[in-house]
CSV table of C-alpha atoms in Angstrom, one decimal:
chain,number,residue,atom,x,y,z
T,1,ILE,CA,4.3,-1.2,11.7
T,2,LEU,CA,6.6,0.4,9.1
T,3,THR,CA,7.1,-2.9,7.3
T,4,GLY,CA,3.5,-3.7,7.5
T,5,LEU,CA,2.4,-0.4,5.8
T,6,LEU,CA,5.2,-0.4,3.3
T,7,LEU,CA,5.5,-4.0,2.3
T,8,GLY,CA,2.4,-5.9,3.6
T,9,LYS,CA,-0.1,-3.7,2.3
T,10,PRO,CA,1.1,-3.3,-1.3
T,11,LEU,CA,2.1,-7.1,-1.4
T,12,GLY,CA,-1.6,-7.9,-0.3
T,13,ILE,CA,-3.1,-5.5,-2.9
T,14,LEU,CA,-0.8,-6.7,-5.7
T,15,LEU,CA,-1.6,-10.3,-4.7
T,16,GLY,CA,-5.4,-9.5,-4.9
T,17,VAL,CA,-4.9,-8.0,-8.3
T,18,TRP,CA,-3.0,-10.9,-9.6
T,19,VAL,CA,-5.5,-13.5,-8.3
T,20,SER,CA,-8.5,-11.5,-9.8
T,21,LYS,CA,-6.7,-11.4,-13.2
T,22,LYS,CA,-6.1,-15.1,-12.9
T,23,ILE,CA,-9.8,-15.6,-12.2
T,24,GLN,CA,-10.9,-13.5,-14.8
T,25,ASN,CA,-11.3,-14.5,-18.5
T,26,GLN,CA,-7.9,-14.1,-19.9
T,27,GLU,CA,-9.2,-12.1,-22.8
T,28,THR,CA,-10.4,-9.3,-20.6
T,29,ALA,CA,-7.6,-9.6,-18.1
T,30,ASP,CA,-5.1,-8.8,-20.8
T,31,ASN,CA,-6.8,-6.0,-22.6
T,32,ASP,CA,-6.6,-3.3,-19.8
T,33,ASP,CA,-4.6,-0.3,-20.2
T,34,ILE,CA,-3.2,-0.3,-16.6
T,35,THR,CA,0.4,-1.5,-16.2
T,36,TRP,CA,2.0,-3.5,-13.3
T,37,ARG,CA,4.0,-0.4,-12.4
T,38,GLN,CA,0.7,1.5,-12.0
T,39,TYR,CA,-0.8,-1.2,-9.9
T,40,THR,CA,2.4,-1.2,-7.8
T,41,GLY,CA,2.4,2.6,-7.4
T,42,ALA,CA,-1.1,2.7,-6.5
T,43,SER,CA,-0.7,-0.2,-4.0
T,44,ILE,CA,2.2,1.6,-2.4
T,45,LEU,CA,0.1,4.8,-1.9
T,46,ALA,CA,-2.4,2.7,0.0
T,47,GLY,CA,0.3,2.8,2.8
T,48,ILE,CA,-0.5,6.5,3.3
T,49,GLY,CA,-3.9,5.5,5.1
T,50,PHE,CA,-3.1,5.8,8.8
T,51,THR,CA,-6.5,6.4,10.4
T,52,MET,CA,-7.2,2.7,11.2
T,53,SER,CA,-3.4,2.0,12.2
T,54,ILE,CA,-3.7,4.9,14.8
T,55,PHE,CA,-7.1,3.6,16.0
T,56,ILE,CA,-5.8,0.2,16.4
T,57,THR,CA,-2.6,1.5,18.2
T,58,LEU,CA,-4.8,3.3,20.7
T,59,LEU,CA,-6.8,0.2,21.4
T,60,ALA,CA,-3.9,-2.2,21.7
T,61,LEU,CA,-1.1,-0.2,23.5
T,62,LYS,CA,-1.5,1.4,26.9
T,63,ALA,CA,2.2,2.6,27.6
T,64,PRO,CA,2.6,6.2,26.3
T,65,GLN,CA,6.0,5.5,25.0
T,66,ASP,CA,4.7,2.5,23.0
T,67,VAL,CA,1.9,4.6,21.6
T,68,LEU,CA,4.4,7.3,20.7
T,69,ALA,CA,6.7,4.9,18.9
T,70,ALA,CA,3.7,3.3,17.0
T,71,LYS,CA,2.4,6.7,15.9
T,72,THR,CA,5.9,7.8,14.6
T,73,ALA,CA,6.3,4.5,12.6
T,74,ILE,CA,2.8,5.1,11.1
T,75,PHE,CA,3.5,8.7,10.1
T,76,ALA,CA,6.9,7.8,8.8
T,77,ALA,CA,5.3,4.9,6.7
T,78,SER,CA,2.7,7.3,5.4
T,79,LEU,CA,5.4,9.8,4.4
T,80,LEU,CA,7.6,7.3,2.8
T,81,ALA,CA,4.6,5.5,1.0
T,82,GLY,CA,3.5,8.9,-0.4
T,83,ILE,CA,7.0,9.7,-1.6
T,84,LEU,CA,7.7,6.2,-3.1
T,85,GLY,CA,4.4,6.0,-4.7
T,86,TYR,CA,4.6,9.4,-6.4
T,87,PHE,CA,8.1,8.4,-7.9
T,88,ILE,CA,6.9,5.0,-9.0
T,89,LEU,CA,3.8,6.5,-10.8
T,90,ASN,CA,5.7,9.6,-12.0
T,91,LYS,CA,8.6,7.8,-13.5
T,92,LYS,CA,8.4,7.9,-17.4
């Protein structure tokens, strides 16, 4: 869960951005003011969203200790994603 929120989500978002830039007309794709660092920071911040992760956890897991472990991983990933995203976007 932790790996999925901290690595999988950003990689999926960055892959989507990269593919959309390749599909776009090259002239418009290269003229934007957004850097890859900003794309990366924003994609890492997407790991903060934990509502669906908890919803799926409650549907998929029945044992209370498994639910607790999953919720702990989800909240830890959200906290780490927020901190990491902040530092990536705030770095000069």
